[in-house]
mmCIF file of C-alpha atoms and ligand atoms in Angstrom:
data_model
loop_
_atom_site.group_PDB
_atom_site.id
_atom_site.type_symbol
_atom_site.label_atom_id
_atom_site.label_comp_id
_atom_site.label_asym_id
_atom_site.label_seq_id
_atom_site.Cartn_x
_atom_site.Cartn_y
_atom_site.Cartn_z
ATOM 1 C CA MET A 28 -15.736 4.266 -99.936
ATOM 2 C CA ARG A 29 -17.006 7.753 -99.170
ATOM 3 C CA ILE A 30 -19.631 8.383 -96.526
ATOM 4 C CA PHE A 31 -21.664 11.461 -95.575
ATOM 5 C CA ASP A 32 -22.638 11.398 -91.880
ATOM 6 C CA THR A 33 -25.796 13.503 -92.144
ATOM 7 C CA HIS A 34 -26.180 14.222 -88.417
ATOM 8 C CA ALA A 35 -23.461 14.665 -85.787
ATOM 9 C CA HIS A 36 -22.776 16.754 -82.699
ATOM 10 C CA LEU A 37 -18.992 16.954 -82.777
ATOM 11 C CA LEU A 38 -19.174 20.127 -80.683
ATOM 12 C CA ASP A 39 -20.638 18.141 -77.789
ATOM 13 C CA GLU A 40 -18.461 18.331 -74.670
ATOM 14 C CA GLN A 41 -17.888 14.566 -74.891
ATOM 15 C CA PHE A 42 -15.467 15.384 -77.728
ATOM 16 C CA ASP A 43 -13.618 18.185 -75.903
ATOM 17 C CA ALA A 44 -10.621 16.019 -75.033
ATOM 18 C CA ASP A 45 -9.918 14.657 -78.538
ATOM 19 C CA ARG A 46 -12.014 16.604 -81.058
ATOM 20 C CA GLU A 47 -9.058 17.691 -83.222
ATOM 21 C CA VAL A 48 -7.541 14.205 -83.392
ATOM 22 C CA LEU A 49 -10.896 12.657 -84.244
ATOM 23 C CA VAL A 50 -11.708 15.226 -86.954
ATOM 24 C CA ALA A 51 -8.258 14.737 -88.498
ATOM 25 C CA SER A 52 -8.814 10.955 -88.633
ATOM 26 C CA LEU A 53 -12.174 10.997 -90.410
ATOM 27 C CA SER A 54 -11.078 11.249 -94.013
ATOM 28 C CA ASP A 55 -8.816 8.187 -93.708
ATOM 29 C CA ALA A 56 -11.845 6.326 -92.309
ATOM 30 C CA GLY A 57 -13.868 7.121 -95.444
ATOM 31 C CA ILE A 58 -15.951 9.858 -93.822
ATOM 32 C CA ALA A 59 -15.955 12.450 -96.585
ATOM 33 C CA HIS A 60 -18.468 14.895 -95.094
ATOM 34 C CA VAL A 61 -20.282 15.466 -91.816
ATOM 35 C CA MET A 62 -23.334 17.613 -91.063
ATOM 36 C CA GLU A 63 -22.805 19.299 -87.703
ATOM 37 C CA ALA A 64 -26.285 19.739 -86.223
ATOM 38 C CA CYS A 65 -26.814 22.772 -84.005
ATOM 39 C CA CYS A 66 -29.213 22.519 -81.047
ATOM 40 C CA ASP A 67 -29.458 25.869 -79.302
ATOM 41 C CA GLU A 68 -28.825 29.566 -79.684
ATOM 42 C CA ALA A 69 -25.397 29.364 -78.039
ATOM 43 C CA GLY A 70 -24.442 26.688 -80.552
ATOM 44 C CA ILE A 71 -25.094 28.818 -83.634
ATOM 45 C CA ASP A 72 -21.872 30.855 -83.589
ATOM 46 C CA ARG A 73 -19.849 27.857 -82.430
ATOM 47 C CA THR A 74 -21.160 25.843 -85.392
ATOM 48 C CA VAL A 75 -20.315 28.619 -87.861
ATOM 49 C CA ALA A 76 -16.756 28.878 -86.487
ATOM 50 C CA PHE A 77 -16.285 25.076 -86.537
ATOM 51 C CA VAL A 78 -17.541 24.708 -90.109
ATOM 52 C CA GLN A 79 -15.363 27.597 -91.302
ATOM 53 C CA ARG A 80 -12.317 25.928 -89.761
ATOM 54 C CA VAL A 81 -12.920 22.379 -91.101
ATOM 55 C CA PRO A 82 -13.500 22.315 -94.886
ATOM 56 C CA PHE A 83 -15.336 18.967 -95.115
ATOM 57 C CA LEU A 84 -17.995 19.974 -92.585
ATOM 58 C CA TYR A 85 -21.428 21.374 -93.302
ATOM 59 C CA GLY A 86 -23.527 22.974 -90.586
ATOM 60 C CA SER A 87 -27.037 23.791 -89.521
ATOM 61 C CA ALA A 88 -28.390 26.570 -87.307
ATOM 62 C CA GLY A 89 -31.514 26.203 -85.235
ATOM 63 C CA VAL A 90 -33.133 25.593 -81.871
ATOM 64 C CA HIS A 91 -34.000 22.051 -80.727
ATOM 65 C CA PRO A 92 -37.359 21.469 -78.997
ATOM 66 C CA HIS A 93 -35.463 20.869 -75.727
ATOM 67 C CA SER A 94 -34.385 24.525 -75.840
ATOM 68 C CA ALA A 95 -37.600 25.952 -77.292
ATOM 69 C CA ASP A 96 -38.243 28.114 -74.222
ATOM 70 C CA GLU A 97 -35.108 30.161 -74.966
ATOM 71 C CA PHE A 98 -36.295 30.920 -78.520
ATOM 72 C CA THR A 99 -37.125 34.577 -79.314
ATOM 73 C CA PRO A 100 -37.850 36.532 -82.524
ATOM 74 C CA GLU A 101 -34.206 37.674 -82.423
ATOM 75 C CA THR A 102 -33.139 34.025 -82.645
ATOM 76 C CA LEU A 103 -34.566 33.964 -86.172
ATOM 77 C CA ASP A 104 -32.265 36.863 -87.137
ATOM 78 C CA HIS A 105 -29.350 34.945 -85.632
ATOM 79 C CA ILE A 106 -30.168 31.846 -87.718
ATOM 80 C CA ARG A 107 -30.643 33.971 -90.825
ATOM 81 C CA ALA A 108 -27.219 35.581 -90.352
ATOM 82 C CA ALA A 109 -25.527 32.209 -89.708
ATOM 83 C CA LEU A 110 -26.858 30.847 -92.989
ATOM 84 C CA THR A 111 -25.020 33.532 -94.972
ATOM 85 C CA HIS A 112 -21.757 31.697 -94.210
ATOM 86 C CA GLU A 113 -20.317 29.161 -96.606
ATOM 87 C CA ARG A 114 -21.326 25.540 -95.883
ATOM 88 C CA MET A 115 -23.986 26.635 -93.356
ATOM 89 C CA VAL A 116 -26.819 25.086 -95.315
ATOM 90 C CA ALA A 117 -29.747 23.937 -93.158
ATOM 91 C CA ILE A 118 -32.085 24.937 -90.340
ATOM 92 C CA GLY A 119 -31.945 22.381 -87.537
ATOM 93 C CA GLU A 120 -32.281 20.547 -85.572
ATOM 94 C CA ILE A 121 -35.870 21.617 -85.026
ATOM 95 C CA GLY A 122 -39.055 19.776 -84.161
ATOM 96 C CA LEU A 123 -41.042 18.350 -81.290
ATOM 97 C CA ASP A 124 -40.025 16.132 -78.384
ATOM 98 C CA TYR A 125 -42.952 14.867 -76.322
ATOM 99 C CA HIS A 126 -40.810 12.163 -74.692
ATOM 100 C CA TYR A 127 -38.787 14.523 -72.512
ATOM 101 C CA ASP A 128 -41.077 17.591 -72.663
ATOM 102 C CA PHE A 129 -38.196 19.829 -71.562
ATOM 103 C CA SER A 130 -40.139 22.812 -72.948
ATOM 104 C CA PRO A 131 -43.952 23.180 -72.817
ATOM 105 C CA ARG A 132 -45.581 21.652 -75.912
ATOM 106 C CA ASP A 133 -47.200 24.885 -77.137
ATOM 107 C CA VAL A 134 -43.809 26.614 -76.846
ATOM 108 C CA GLN A 135 -42.198 23.747 -78.807
ATOM 109 C CA ARG A 136 -44.795 24.096 -81.567
ATOM 110 C CA ASP A 137 -44.337 27.882 -81.840
ATOM 111 C CA CYS A 138 -40.549 27.509 -81.997
ATOM 112 C CA PHE A 139 -40.797 24.743 -84.620
ATOM 113 C CA ASP A 140 -43.293 26.642 -86.758
ATOM 114 C CA ALA A 141 -41.272 29.875 -86.757
ATOM 115 C CA GLN A 142 -38.206 27.957 -87.990
ATOM 116 C CA LEU A 143 -40.192 26.031 -90.622
ATOM 117 C CA ALA A 144 -41.493 29.374 -91.896
ATOM 118 C CA LEU A 145 -37.967 30.775 -92.072
ATOM 119 C CA ALA A 146 -36.768 27.689 -93.981
ATOM 120 C CA ALA A 147 -39.616 28.076 -96.457
ATOM 121 C CA GLU A 148 -38.836 31.763 -96.896
ATOM 122 C CA LEU A 149 -35.102 31.161 -97.407
ATOM 123 C CA LYS A 150 -35.640 27.932 -99.396
ATOM 124 C CA ARG A 151 -33.342 26.039 -97.017
ATOM 125 C CA SER A 152 -33.486 22.421 -95.911
ATOM 126 C CA VAL A 153 -34.631 21.507 -92.415
ATOM 127 C CA ILE A 154 -33.365 18.817 -90.044
ATOM 128 C CA ILE A 155 -36.343 17.518 -88.100
ATOM 129 C CA HIS A 156 -36.387 15.875 -84.682
ATOM 130 C CA ASP A 157 -39.719 14.149 -83.972
ATOM 131 C CA ARG A 158 -39.850 12.076 -80.806
ATOM 132 C CA GLU A 159 -43.229 10.698 -79.762
ATOM 133 C CA ALA A 160 -44.919 13.677 -81.427
ATOM 134 C CA HIS A 161 -45.771 12.190 -84.830
ATOM 135 C CA GLY A 162 -49.357 13.494 -85.013
ATOM 136 C CA ASP A 163 -48.574 17.126 -84.238
ATOM 137 C CA CYS A 164 -45.341 17.029 -86.236
ATOM 138 C CA MET A 165 -47.100 15.806 -89.380
ATOM 139 C CA ASP A 166 -49.943 18.320 -88.941
ATOM 140 C CA MET A 167 -47.360 21.103 -88.902
ATOM 141 C CA LEU A 168 -45.323 19.759 -91.827
ATOM 142 C CA ARG A 169 -48.433 19.392 -93.997
ATOM 143 C CA ARG A 170 -48.949 23.160 -93.800
ATOM 144 C CA TYR A 171 -45.649 23.581 -95.655
ATOM 145 C CA ARG A 172 -46.472 21.197 -98.486
ATOM 146 C CA GLY A 173 -44.612 22.261 -101.627
ATOM 147 C CA ARG A 174 -42.141 24.395 -99.645
ATOM 148 C CA LEU A 175 -40.301 21.698 -97.655
ATOM 149 C CA SER A 176 -36.930 20.061 -98.167
ATOM 150 C CA GLY A 177 -34.608 18.304 -95.763
ATOM 151 C CA VAL A 178 -34.337 15.356 -93.421
ATOM 152 C CA MET A 179 -36.406 13.392 -90.914
ATOM 153 C CA HIS A 180 -33.547 12.710 -88.519
ATOM 154 C CA CYS A 181 -33.360 9.464 -86.480
ATOM 155 C CA PHE A 182 -36.615 8.260 -87.996
ATOM 156 C CA SER A 183 -38.823 6.393 -85.524
ATOM 157 C CA ALA A 184 -42.381 6.603 -86.892
ATOM 158 C CA SER A 185 -44.358 4.264 -89.176
ATOM 159 C CA TYR A 186 -43.940 3.287 -92.824
ATOM 160 C CA GLU A 187 -47.033 5.335 -93.714
ATOM 161 C CA ILE A 188 -45.551 8.435 -92.091
ATOM 162 C CA ALA A 189 -42.212 7.844 -93.818
ATOM 163 C CA LYS A 190 -43.973 7.685 -97.178
ATOM 164 C CA GLU A 191 -45.878 10.879 -96.451
ATOM 165 C CA CYS A 192 -42.666 12.652 -95.394
ATOM 166 C CA ILE A 193 -41.076 11.651 -98.701
ATOM 167 C CA ASP A 194 -44.161 12.939 -100.501
ATOM 168 C CA LEU A 195 -43.701 16.240 -98.636
ATOM 169 C CA GLY A 196 -40.138 16.531 -99.979
ATOM 170 C CA LEU A 197 -38.140 15.031 -97.121
ATOM 171 C CA PHE A 198 -35.472 12.325 -96.861
ATOM 172 C CA ILE A 199 -35.501 9.616 -94.179
ATOM 173 C CA ALA A 200 -32.353 9.194 -92.065
ATOM 174 C CA PHE A 201 -31.520 6.074 -90.088
ATOM 175 C CA GLY A 202 -29.001 5.992 -87.270
ATOM 176 C CA GLY A 203 -27.517 3.488 -84.853
ATOM 177 C CA ALA A 204 -30.975 2.396 -83.688
ATOM 178 C CA LEU A 205 -31.257 0.450 -86.966
ATOM 179 C CA THR A 206 -28.711 -2.029 -85.566
ATOM 180 C CA PHE A 207 -30.596 -2.615 -82.310
ATOM 181 C CA LYS A 208 -31.953 -6.114 -81.759
ATOM 182 C CA ASN A 209 -35.564 -4.955 -81.316
ATOM 183 C CA ALA A 210 -35.662 -2.607 -84.338
ATOM 184 C CA VAL A 211 -37.905 -4.931 -86.398
ATOM 185 C CA ASN A 212 -40.252 -2.103 -87.375
ATOM 186 C CA GLN A 213 -37.386 0.088 -88.609
ATOM 187 C CA TRP A 214 -35.896 -2.829 -90.578
ATOM 188 C CA GLU A 215 -39.124 -3.232 -92.485
ATOM 189 C CA ILE A 216 -39.381 0.501 -93.203
ATOM 190 C CA ALA A 217 -35.740 0.763 -94.257
ATOM 191 C CA SER A 218 -36.053 -2.192 -96.611
ATOM 192 C CA LYS A 219 -39.192 -0.898 -98.366
ATOM 193 C CA LEU A 220 -38.667 2.864 -98.841
ATOM 194 C CA PRO A 221 -37.294 4.202 -102.135
ATOM 195 C CA LEU A 222 -33.509 4.021 -102.015
ATOM 196 C CA ASP A 223 -33.075 7.503 -103.452
ATOM 197 C CA ARG A 224 -34.663 9.049 -100.328
ATOM 198 C CA LEU A 225 -32.607 7.290 -97.644
ATOM 199 C CA LEU A 226 -29.737 8.663 -95.566
ATOM 200 C CA ILE A 227 -27.550 7.437 -92.721
ATOM 201 C CA GLU A 228 -26.326 9.367 -89.699
ATOM 202 C CA THR A 229 -24.695 8.839 -86.324
ATOM 203 C CA ASP A 230 -26.243 11.522 -84.056
ATOM 204 C CA CYS A 231 -22.923 11.105 -82.230
ATOM 205 C CA PRO A 232 -21.985 11.127 -79.399
ATOM 206 C CA TYR A 233 -25.378 9.427 -78.897
ATOM 207 C CA MET A 234 -27.058 6.384 -80.499
ATOM 208 C CA THR A 235 -23.981 4.160 -80.763
ATOM 209 C CA PRO A 236 -24.683 1.160 -83.008
ATOM 210 C CA VAL A 237 -24.451 -2.487 -82.005
ATOM 211 C CA PRO A 238 -21.912 -3.985 -81.185
ATOM 212 C CA LEU A 239 -20.429 -0.852 -79.598
ATOM 213 C CA ARG A 240 -23.400 0.250 -77.494
ATOM 214 C CA GLY A 241 -22.328 1.771 -74.209
ATOM 215 C CA THR A 242 -19.337 3.546 -75.757
ATOM 216 C CA ARG A 243 -19.221 7.050 -77.208
ATOM 217 C CA ASN A 244 -20.433 7.238 -80.792
ATOM 218 C CA ASP A 245 -18.466 9.039 -83.523
ATOM 219 C CA PRO A 246 -18.711 9.304 -87.344
ATOM 220 C CA THR A 247 -16.381 6.331 -87.979
ATOM 221 C CA LYS A 248 -18.918 4.031 -86.286
ATOM 222 C CA ILE A 249 -21.506 4.803 -88.984
ATOM 223 C CA ARG A 250 -20.154 1.715 -90.791
ATOM 224 C CA TYR A 251 -22.252 -0.581 -88.612
ATOM 225 C CA THR A 252 -25.409 1.262 -89.635
ATOM 226 C CA LEU A 253 -24.319 1.222 -93.285
ATOM 227 C CA GLU A 254 -23.677 -2.542 -93.121
ATOM 228 C CA LYS A 255 -27.061 -3.170 -91.511
ATOM 229 C CA LEU A 256 -28.866 -1.111 -94.133
ATOM 230 C CA ALA A 257 -26.945 -2.840 -96.941
ATOM 231 C CA ALA A 258 -27.996 -6.240 -95.579
ATOM 232 C CA LEU A 259 -31.633 -5.098 -95.376
ATOM 233 C CA ARG A 260 -31.501 -3.811 -98.959
ATOM 234 C CA GLY A 261 -29.710 -6.891 -100.304
ATOM 235 C CA THR A 262 -26.758 -4.897 -101.558
ATOM 236 C CA ASP A 263 -23.155 -4.336 -100.540
ATOM 237 C CA PRO A 264 -21.991 -1.454 -98.317
ATOM 238 C CA GLU A 265 -19.722 0.018 -101.008
ATOM 239 C CA THR A 266 -22.489 0.382 -103.599
ATOM 240 C CA LEU A 267 -24.991 1.575 -101.012
ATOM 241 C CA SER A 268 -22.635 4.196 -99.565
ATOM 242 C CA GLU A 269 -22.197 5.779 -102.981
ATOM 243 C CA THR A 270 -25.977 6.126 -103.438
ATOM 244 C CA LEU A 271 -26.438 7.515 -99.926
ATOM 245 C CA TYR A 272 -23.581 9.934 -100.528
ATOM 246 C CA HIS A 273 -25.349 11.484 -103.522
ATOM 247 C CA ASN A 274 -28.685 11.469 -101.646
ATOM 248 C CA SER A 275 -27.104 13.522 -98.860
ATOM 249 C CA PHE A 276 -26.219 16.423 -101.150
ATOM 250 C CA ARG A 277 -29.729 16.436 -102.605
ATOM 251 C CA ALA A 278 -31.308 16.352 -99.137
ATOM 252 C CA PHE A 279 -29.442 19.463 -98.056
ATOM 253 C CA GLY A 280 -29.626 21.265 -101.387
ATOM 254 C CA ILE A 281 -25.843 21.285 -101.719
ATOM 255 C CA GLU A 282 -24.101 21.204 -105.059
ATOM 256 C CA GLU A 283 -21.707 18.250 -105.204
ATOM 257 C CA ASP A 284 -18.094 19.339 -105.297
ATOM 258 C CA GLN A 285 -16.850 16.611 -107.615
HETATM 259 NI NI1 LIG B 21 -29.119 15.301 -82.898
#
């Protein structure tokens, strides 16, 4: 089995004590590739250095809505420069977060729009974080119709929105929340969407799947999400993982290496 974890934060301080050991163990656990998702300006250079050092990693550069108030026009130059490095393929994670509102909403929208425009200009994929901001998020994405590619990360909206995102050129990623007992809505969405537009992710160290909730998440724990999705789709994890693996390369516009 080979798995692509399409969203991880291995540079999070929760991995400081054992990051090297964990990274070295991933390939034996069937984790063939991981997308390291950047969240703030300080993370851009760290992500580039990490991805250059670990050959099976891919990386993104971008500013999360939580950090939108630190975003400046120079940040765009920083992202642009980061994407010239090998295996730095996407702009993310970017979007809107009206749950925490750590940055004012108009500042979040300006930051998101500037990065969507850069992605369209550079023809790069985006990694989108949309938490309790579905209306504004979709309004903004619709303006980029025909110029969008990438991933709706940790998808939490409706089936109708998922279908529209796919129509706009995006893939739908499910994480550990798919295994939660109350995720009935997500189960229905995940079972009905076209298989060739689905992805799985961990968002580690967060969003640990059942039955390990309460412990730190890491890419090896993606198996619980894979097994849940396989059950929902009426297939086996092995077959499903192969499809999702190919989907992941298409979502990020990466040429497959084998
Ligand atoms: Ni994330």
